[in-house]
Short mmCIF file of C-alpha atoms in Angstrom, two decimals:
data_model
loop_
_atom_site.label_atom_id
_atom_site.label_comp_id
_atom_site.label_asym_id
_atom_site.label_seq_id
_atom_site.Cartn_x
_atom_site.Cartn_y
_atom_site.Cartn_z
CA MET A 377 -5.31 -13.43 -41.54
CA SER A 378 -8.15 -12.24 -43.34
CA GLU A 379 -7.88 -9.21 -40.95
CA ILE A 380 -3.99 -8.97 -40.64
CA ASN A 381 -3.52 -8.58 -44.58
CA PRO A 382 -5.76 -5.46 -44.99
CA ALA A 383 -4.17 -4.02 -41.64
CA ILE A 384 -0.42 -4.48 -43.52
CA GLU A 385 -1.75 -2.93 -46.72
CA SER A 386 -3.24 0.00 -44.89
CA ALA A 387 0.08 0.46 -42.97
CA PHE A 388 2.18 0.39 -46.01
CA ARG A 389 0.09 2.81 -47.83
CA ASP A 390 -0.01 5.30 -44.75
CA SER A 391 3.40 4.92 -43.60
CA TYR A 392 5.63 4.23 -46.59
CA PRO A 393 6.08 8.03 -47.71
CA LEU A 394 6.85 9.00 -44.08
CA VAL A 395 9.03 6.17 -43.47
CA VAL A 396 11.15 6.30 -46.72
CA ALA A 397 11.80 10.01 -46.30
CA SER A 398 12.91 9.67 -42.82
CA LEU A 399 15.16 6.65 -43.38
CA SER A 400 16.47 8.03 -46.49
CA ARG A 401 17.54 11.22 -44.76
CA GLN A 402 19.36 9.34 -42.03
CA VAL A 403 21.08 6.62 -44.28
CA ARG A 404 21.27 8.98 -47.53
CA ASP A 405 20.53 6.10 -49.91
CA ILE A 406 16.78 5.70 -51.03
CA ASP A 407 17.66 2.28 -52.14
CA LEU A 408 18.93 0.89 -49.10
CA ALA A 409 15.69 2.64 -47.21
CA GLU A 410 13.32 1.10 -49.70
CA GLU A 411 15.10 -2.43 -49.06
CA ALA A 412 14.94 -2.00 -45.67
CA ILE A 413 11.18 -1.15 -45.30
CA GLN A 414 10.45 -4.03 -47.49
CA ASP A 415 12.20 -6.15 -45.06
CA ALA A 416 10.10 -4.68 -42.27
CA PHE A 417 6.96 -5.46 -44.30
CA ALA A 418 8.10 -9.09 -44.88
CA GLU A 419 8.58 -9.30 -41.05
CA ALA A 420 5.11 -7.88 -40.51
CA MET A 421 3.63 -10.48 -42.69
CA ARG A 422 5.57 -13.51 -40.58
CA SER A 423 4.69 -11.85 -37.14
CA TRP A 424 1.55 -10.14 -37.19
CA PRO A 425 -0.53 -12.91 -37.51
CA GLU A 426 0.87 -14.53 -34.61
CA THR A 427 1.35 -11.21 -32.27
CA GLY A 428 -1.73 -9.13 -33.78
CA VAL A 429 -1.50 -5.75 -35.23
CA PRO A 430 0.31 -3.22 -33.15
CA SER A 431 -1.30 -0.53 -31.95
CA ASN A 432 1.01 2.10 -33.86
CA PRO A 433 1.78 0.14 -37.12
CA GLY A 434 3.35 2.86 -38.34
CA GLY A 435 6.01 3.42 -35.59
CA TRP A 436 6.51 -0.40 -35.64
CA ILE A 437 7.38 -0.33 -39.26
CA ALA A 438 9.64 2.76 -38.58
CA THR A 439 11.66 0.86 -35.81
CA VAL A 440 12.05 -2.36 -37.59
CA SER A 441 12.90 -0.50 -41.04
CA ARG A 442 15.68 1.10 -39.19
CA ARG A 443 16.98 -2.00 -37.52
CA ARG A 444 17.16 -3.82 -40.82
CA ALA A 445 19.02 -0.84 -42.43
CA ILE A 446 21.26 -1.10 -39.74
CA ASP A 447 21.77 -5.21 -40.54
CA ARG A 448 22.21 -4.33 -44.19
CA ILE A 449 24.90 -1.66 -43.45
CA ARG A 450 26.90 -3.96 -41.01
CA ARG A 451 27.12 -6.35 -44.09
CA GLU A 452 28.77 -3.78 -46.27
CA ASN A 453 32.20 -3.93 -47.31
CA THR A 454 33.29 -0.23 -47.38
CA TYR A 455 34.20 0.47 -43.79
CA VAL A 456 34.29 4.42 -43.93
CA ARG A 457 30.81 4.43 -45.32
CA LYS A 458 29.64 1.79 -42.81
CA LYS A 459 31.29 3.30 -39.77
CA GLU A 460 29.65 6.81 -40.55
CA LEU A 461 26.19 5.72 -41.26
CA LEU A 462 26.09 3.17 -38.51
CA ALA A 463 27.02 5.92 -35.88
CA GLY A 464 24.01 8.07 -36.79
CA LEU A 465 21.70 5.11 -36.90
CA GLU A 466 22.79 3.58 -33.79
CA LYS A 467 22.50 6.82 -32.02
CA THR A 468 19.05 6.92 -33.02
CA GLU A 469 18.11 3.58 -32.26
CA ALA A 470 19.92 3.97 -28.55
CA GLU A 471 17.49 7.06 -28.27
CA ARG A 472 14.14 5.42 -28.95
CA ALA A 473 12.28 3.32 -26.48
CA ASP A 474 12.51 -0.72 -26.65
CA ASP A 475 8.82 -0.69 -27.60
CA PRO A 476 8.37 0.30 -31.60
CA THR A 477 4.76 0.92 -31.08
CA THR A 478 5.77 4.30 -29.18
CA GLU A 479 7.77 5.78 -32.12
CA VAL A 480 6.82 8.96 -33.70
CA VAL A 481 7.78 8.99 -37.34
CA SER A 482 9.26 12.17 -38.04
CA ASP A 483 8.13 14.07 -41.10
CA ASP A 484 10.83 14.59 -43.66
CA ARG A 485 8.81 14.54 -46.53
CA LEU A 486 9.71 18.34 -47.41
CA GLN A 487 13.21 17.51 -47.05
CA MET A 488 13.00 14.59 -49.38
CA ILE A 489 10.97 16.24 -52.00
CA PHE A 490 13.78 19.10 -52.56
CA ALA A 491 16.58 15.90 -52.54
CA CYS A 492 14.60 14.56 -55.33
CA CYS A 493 14.15 17.76 -57.12
CA HIS A 494 17.88 18.50 -57.21
CA PRO A 495 19.30 20.19 -60.25
CA SER A 496 21.82 17.71 -60.76
CA LEU A 497 19.12 15.35 -61.88
CA SER A 498 17.01 15.88 -65.07
CA VAL A 499 13.54 16.88 -64.48
CA ASP A 500 12.20 13.69 -65.55
CA LYS A 501 14.17 11.82 -63.15
CA GLN A 502 13.04 14.46 -60.37
CA VAL A 503 9.63 13.95 -60.99
CA ALA A 504 9.77 10.22 -61.55
CA LEU A 505 11.85 9.81 -58.30
CA THR A 506 9.46 11.79 -56.10
CA LEU A 507 6.25 9.99 -57.54
CA ARG A 508 8.04 6.81 -56.29
CA THR A 509 9.12 7.75 -52.88
CA LEU A 510 6.69 10.38 -51.79
CA GLY A 511 3.45 9.42 -54.00
CA GLY A 512 3.76 5.82 -53.49
CA LEU A 513 3.09 4.82 -57.08
CA THR A 514 4.40 1.76 -58.61
CA THR A 515 7.05 1.82 -61.29
CA GLN A 516 4.30 0.87 -63.92
CA GLU A 517 1.99 3.78 -62.94
CA ILE A 518 4.83 6.07 -63.41
CA ALA A 519 5.78 4.76 -66.72
CA ASP A 520 2.07 5.22 -67.77
CA ALA A 521 2.37 8.91 -66.61
CA PHE A 522 5.46 9.59 -68.76
CA LEU A 523 4.09 7.46 -71.74
CA VAL A 524 7.34 4.80 -71.56
CA SER A 525 7.67 1.46 -70.80
CA GLU A 526 7.96 -0.08 -67.35
CA ALA A 527 11.54 -1.23 -68.06
CA THR A 528 12.60 2.23 -69.01
CA MET A 529 11.12 3.75 -66.04
CA ALA A 530 12.75 0.94 -63.81
CA GLN A 531 16.05 1.87 -65.18
CA ARG A 532 15.23 5.72 -64.84
CA LEU A 533 14.60 5.11 -61.12
CA VAL A 534 17.83 3.42 -60.43
CA ARG A 535 20.06 5.74 -61.88
CA ALA A 536 18.08 8.70 -60.53
CA LYS A 537 18.55 7.02 -56.96
CA ALA A 538 22.38 6.24 -57.54
CA LYS A 539 22.86 9.91 -58.46
CA VAL A 540 21.28 10.90 -55.05
CA ARG A 541 23.45 8.69 -53.13
CA ASP A 542 26.70 8.63 -55.11
CA ALA A 543 26.50 12.79 -55.45
CA GLY A 544 25.85 12.95 -51.57
CA ILE A 545 22.74 15.15 -52.55
CA PRO A 546 21.61 16.42 -49.02
CA PHE A 547 18.19 15.75 -47.53
CA SER A 548 17.39 19.24 -46.58
CA VAL A 549 15.31 22.11 -47.56
CA PRO A 550 17.46 24.85 -49.44
CA THR A 551 17.37 28.28 -48.57
CA GLY A 552 17.55 31.60 -50.55
CA ARG A 553 17.77 31.58 -54.22
CA ASP A 554 18.23 27.90 -54.23
CA VAL A 555 14.51 27.45 -53.19
CA ASP A 556 13.26 29.58 -56.20
CA ASP A 557 15.42 27.86 -58.65
CA ARG A 558 14.15 24.35 -57.65
CA LEU A 559 10.56 25.20 -56.86
CA GLU A 560 9.14 24.85 -60.55
CA ALA A 561 9.98 20.84 -60.57
CA VAL A 562 8.62 20.75 -57.00
CA LEU A 563 5.33 21.99 -58.17
CA SER A 564 5.31 19.82 -61.08
CA VAL A 565 6.07 16.90 -59.01
CA VAL A 566 3.16 17.58 -56.46
CA TYR A 567 0.57 18.31 -59.24
CA LEU A 568 1.40 15.16 -61.01
CA ILE A 569 1.18 13.07 -57.92
CA PHE A 570 -2.25 14.87 -57.20
CA ASN A 571 -3.53 14.12 -60.93
CA GLU A 572 -2.74 10.41 -60.25
CA GLY A 573 -4.61 10.51 -57.36
CA TYR A 574 -7.77 12.84 -58.74
CA PHE A 575 -7.94 10.67 -61.98
CA ALA A 576 -6.15 7.27 -61.95
CA SER A 577 -4.36 6.56 -65.04
CA SER A 578 -5.29 3.08 -64.98
CA GLY A 579 -7.22 0.49 -62.92
CA ASP A 580 -10.81 0.05 -62.16
CA SER A 581 -11.04 3.22 -59.67
CA LEU A 582 -11.52 6.51 -60.91
CA VAL A 583 -9.87 8.21 -57.92
CA ARG A 584 -6.96 7.25 -55.68
CA GLU A 585 -8.02 9.39 -52.54
CA GLU A 586 -4.78 8.64 -50.71
CA LEU A 587 -2.72 10.35 -53.40
CA ALA A 588 -4.62 13.38 -54.05
CA GLU A 589 -4.74 13.97 -50.13
CA ASN A 590 -0.98 13.28 -50.06
CA ALA A 591 -0.35 16.04 -52.64
CA ILE A 592 -2.42 18.59 -51.09
CA GLU A 593 -0.53 17.97 -47.68
CA LEU A 594 2.54 18.59 -49.61
CA GLY A 595 1.31 21.70 -51.10
CA HIS A 596 0.19 22.82 -47.68
CA MET A 597 3.89 22.16 -46.18
CA ILE A 598 5.45 24.23 -49.25
CA HIS A 599 3.13 26.94 -48.82
CA GLN A 600 4.05 26.91 -45.19
CA LEU A 601 7.54 27.30 -46.26
CA MET A 602 6.89 30.37 -48.88
CA PRO A 603 3.46 31.76 -47.97
CA GLU A 604 3.70 34.66 -50.25
CA ALA A 605 4.89 32.70 -53.55
CA THR A 606 1.81 33.07 -55.83
CA GLU A 607 2.36 29.87 -57.77
CA ILE A 608 2.43 27.94 -54.67
CA ARG A 609 -0.86 29.50 -53.64
CA GLY A 610 -2.22 28.92 -56.98
CA LEU A 611 -1.15 25.35 -57.15
CA LEU A 612 -2.65 24.64 -53.68
CA SER A 613 -5.85 26.30 -54.66
CA LEU A 614 -6.27 24.36 -58.02
CA MET A 615 -5.88 21.15 -55.88
CA LEU A 616 -8.44 21.91 -53.49
CA LEU A 617 -10.79 23.06 -55.80
CA GLN A 618 -10.82 20.10 -57.82
CA HIS A 619 -10.84 17.95 -54.71
CA SER A 620 -13.75 19.71 -53.42
CA ARG A 621 -15.51 17.90 -56.22
CA ARG A 622 -14.45 14.32 -55.52
CA LYS A 623 -17.79 12.92 -53.86
CA ALA A 624 -19.82 14.01 -56.82
CA ARG A 625 -17.31 12.74 -59.66
CA ALA A 626 -18.47 9.22 -59.34
CA ASP A 627 -21.88 7.77 -58.69
CA ALA A 628 -22.66 4.38 -56.61
CA GLU A 629 -21.34 2.15 -59.00
CA GLY A 630 -18.24 3.92 -59.47
CA ASP A 631 -18.95 5.10 -62.58
CA LEU A 632 -17.83 8.87 -63.86
CA VAL A 633 -20.33 11.74 -63.74
CA LEU A 634 -19.24 14.73 -65.85
CA LEU A 635 -19.11 17.92 -64.41
CA GLU A 636 -22.44 19.03 -66.04
CA ASP A 637 -24.30 16.33 -64.35
CA GLN A 638 -22.71 16.56 -61.11
CA ASP A 639 -24.64 17.30 -57.82
CA ARG A 640 -23.00 20.35 -56.82
CA SER A 641 -24.46 20.21 -52.88
CA LEU A 642 -21.87 17.17 -52.55
CA TRP A 643 -19.12 19.62 -53.39
CA ASP A 644 -16.85 20.50 -50.22
CA ARG A 645 -17.56 24.14 -49.25
CA SER A 646 -14.93 24.11 -46.99
CA GLU A 647 -12.13 23.32 -49.46
CA ILE A 648 -13.77 25.66 -52.06
CA GLU A 649 -13.44 28.52 -49.76
CA GLU A 650 -9.82 27.80 -48.88
CA GLY A 651 -8.93 27.41 -52.55
CA LEU A 652 -10.76 30.72 -53.47
CA SER A 653 -9.10 32.86 -50.33
CA LEU A 654 -5.46 31.48 -51.70
CA ILE A 655 -5.77 33.22 -55.03
CA ASP A 656 -8.03 36.26 -53.92
CA ARG A 657 -6.73 39.55 -55.45
CA VAL A 658 -3.75 37.42 -56.79
CA PRO A 659 -2.89 38.79 -60.20
CA ASP A 660 -3.08 36.30 -63.33
CA ASP A 661 0.55 35.92 -64.17
CA GLY A 662 1.46 32.40 -63.27
CA SER A 663 0.13 28.97 -64.97
CA TYR A 664 -0.95 27.58 -61.52
CA VAL A 665 -2.64 30.59 -60.51
CA ILE A 666 -4.95 30.90 -63.75
CA GLN A 667 -5.61 27.33 -63.83
CA ALA A 668 -6.97 27.74 -60.32
CA LYS A 669 -8.95 30.45 -61.38
CA ILE A 670 -10.35 28.57 -64.31
CA ALA A 671 -11.31 26.01 -61.45
CA ALA A 672 -12.69 28.80 -59.58
CA CYS A 673 -15.08 29.58 -62.32
CA HIS A 674 -16.65 26.36 -62.04
CA SER A 675 -16.68 26.34 -58.25
CA ALA A 676 -18.56 29.81 -58.10
CA ALA A 677 -21.13 28.54 -60.53
CA TRP A 678 -24.44 27.45 -58.54
CA SER A 679 -25.31 25.52 -61.96
CA TRP A 680 -23.75 24.02 -65.19
CA GLU A 681 -25.96 26.89 -67.05
CA ALA A 682 -24.27 29.42 -64.78
CA THR A 683 -20.85 28.93 -65.89
CA ASP A 684 -19.06 31.93 -67.16
CA TRP A 685 -17.60 30.06 -70.35
CA ASN A 686 -16.38 33.38 -71.82
CA ARG A 687 -14.45 34.12 -68.72
CA ILE A 688 -12.94 30.62 -68.62
CA VAL A 689 -11.86 30.97 -72.56
CA ALA A 690 -10.07 34.53 -71.67
CA LEU A 691 -8.19 32.82 -68.92
CA TYR A 692 -7.18 30.04 -71.43
CA ASP A 693 -6.39 32.67 -73.69
CA ARG A 694 -3.73 34.14 -70.97
CA LEU A 695 -2.51 30.56 -69.97
CA TRP A 696 -1.63 29.48 -73.58
CA PRO A 697 1.27 31.93 -74.10
CA LEU A 698 2.70 30.64 -70.73
CA THR A 699 2.93 27.08 -71.38
CA GLY A 700 2.37 26.40 -75.15
CA SER A 701 0.94 23.07 -74.12
CA PRO A 702 -1.25 21.19 -76.63
CA VAL A 703 -3.25 20.11 -73.61
CA VAL A 704 -4.05 23.71 -72.68
CA ALA A 705 -5.23 24.31 -76.31
CA LEU A 706 -7.24 21.08 -76.22
CA ASN A 707 -9.03 22.44 -72.88
CA ARG A 708 -9.61 25.90 -74.37
CA ALA A 709 -11.26 24.04 -77.41
CA VAL A 710 -13.76 22.58 -74.93
CA ALA A 711 -14.33 25.94 -73.31
CA VAL A 712 -14.80 27.56 -76.78
CA GLY A 713 -17.34 24.80 -77.66
CA TYR A 714 -19.48 25.74 -74.63
CA ALA A 715 -19.03 29.40 -75.10
CA LEU A 716 -19.48 29.91 -78.85
CA GLY A 717 -20.90 26.40 -79.98
CA PRO A 718 -19.60 23.07 -80.95
CA GLU A 719 -18.60 24.15 -84.53
CA ALA A 720 -16.37 26.76 -83.08
CA GLY A 721 -15.00 24.29 -80.44
CA LEU A 722 -13.91 21.94 -83.53
CA GLY A 723 -12.41 25.04 -85.20
CA ALA A 724 -10.36 25.77 -82.10
CA LEU A 725 -9.14 22.00 -82.05
CA ARG A 726 -7.52 22.46 -85.45
CA GLY A 727 -4.20 22.57 -85.48
CA VAL A 728 -3.87 20.79 -81.95
CA ASP A 729 -1.92 17.50 -82.90
CA LEU A 730 -2.54 15.14 -79.94
CA ASP A 731 -3.55 12.15 -82.41
CA GLY A 732 -3.14 9.04 -79.81
CA TYR A 733 -4.36 10.79 -76.86
CA HIS A 734 -7.50 9.44 -75.51
CA ALA A 735 -8.84 12.76 -74.21
CA TRP A 736 -8.19 14.48 -77.83
CA HIS A 737 -10.47 11.87 -79.47
CA ALA A 738 -13.00 12.09 -76.78
CA THR A 739 -13.17 15.96 -76.99
CA ARG A 740 -13.49 15.51 -81.03
CA ALA A 741 -16.09 12.94 -80.49
CA GLU A 742 -18.09 15.05 -78.01
CA LEU A 743 -17.96 18.04 -80.26
CA LEU A 744 -18.99 16.01 -83.38
CA ARG A 745 -21.79 14.50 -81.47
CA ARG A 746 -23.24 17.86 -80.55
CA SER A 747 -22.54 19.46 -84.09
CA GLY A 748 -24.99 16.66 -85.34
CA ASP A 749 -22.14 13.96 -86.83
CA PRO A 750 -23.09 10.83 -85.07
CA GLU A 751 -20.85 9.09 -87.52
CA GLY A 752 -17.63 11.02 -86.72
CA ALA A 753 -18.35 11.13 -83.23
CA ARG A 754 -18.53 7.35 -83.16
CA ALA A 755 -15.28 6.71 -84.96
CA GLU A 756 -13.50 8.99 -82.29
CA PHE A 757 -15.38 7.61 -79.39
CA GLU A 758 -14.11 4.11 -80.48
CA ARG A 759 -10.53 5.17 -80.97
CA ALA A 760 -10.71 6.93 -77.45
CA LEU A 761 -11.90 3.65 -76.08
CA GLN A 762 -9.13 1.77 -77.48
CA LEU A 763 -6.56 4.30 -75.76
CA SER A 764 -8.15 4.67 -72.21
CA ALA A 765 -6.83 2.46 -69.45
CA ASN A 766 -9.00 3.56 -66.75
CA ASP A 767 -12.16 1.54 -66.35
CA ALA A 768 -14.49 4.11 -65.26
CA GLU A 769 -13.32 6.15 -68.07
CA ARG A 770 -14.04 3.39 -70.63
CA ARG A 771 -17.42 2.68 -69.21
CA LEU A 772 -18.31 6.40 -69.73
CA ILE A 773 -17.28 6.21 -73.47
CA GLU A 774 -19.13 2.81 -73.95
CA SER A 775 -22.29 4.54 -72.68
CA ARG A 776 -21.72 7.57 -75.09
CA LEU A 777 -21.38 5.02 -77.87
CA GLU A 778 -24.77 3.41 -76.89
CA SER A 779 -26.44 6.47 -76.78
CA LEU A 780 -25.32 6.87 -80.14
CA THR A 781 -26.59 3.69 -81.45
CA GLY A 782 -30.05 4.54 -79.61
#
């Protein structure tokens, strides 16, 4: 059992997005697909300890999930819906070999993400639904990202899945102008998935590698669909440049290592080169492109001291009018603090009202510390510590507080 449980967890983590996307497309019901997959994992918990882990766990899960979906549909009372869904599923079942370990799971994630981002769903439901189905985030993790309660998010997901089912939203990639109309929500979803992997909102781990890689993979898929779209290039470049630093972002104990202290020899040069090539000669006219060019300033610097902070401030000056985001203003203040000094950074922070956001308090604390106000810094670090839910980040804040005491 000690070997079986990790195998089941690994199979769930690796297979869930693929299987839920494929089965949802077949049954046109995300809830039904998720319930069938849960049935399959329950069956794995029962049978794998006796039979051993199959040679193709993902294929096994896909096959058993489809069969459990058939069982659930057969118990439905709505004859027309039952007949229509069973016809397609039973045809698929008949075409598959008897051995579930030989099944190849089709990759329907791109169809799934456009279904989740259908314009009939509100943007918050689009993002939440895709994070749940393709990102594999729990309801609590999505609630943390939206700063709402778990119960509120659970209801939001229930309503979103019901809308997809009842409105007959197609699981397909749109064409023509429909792609452009829905692209903004799709890119927001992908970047939120990446951010949860790049810097986990809660828990003891700084990074959730599978989420970051899943988002980059989705970015590649969308880029293949629309290779000339500059904002897709910008988002993919941004994720690659940030992801390239993953091995340097935490030490052997899992503690956070700030950018200025990172060993840059650990950065992934192949990802940096790919990221830079995506935005080469692309104009600074989109929010993701500009963010990617900010990340590129760090990637191009051979040391912290060589960072071109004036260029970064100039890029934030272009980004702010496009977004109006207070988080962009916060990050600009950080850059100003390094380009012109901590007092200038504190000046740039005035008027940015993010009280209650842990990063705002941590930024103020660091600027106050550098400007020679340890007591002010202490108060802000303590507030940031209260608000942060990530253990690695909390340990960094605690070390900053200890340095002030020293």
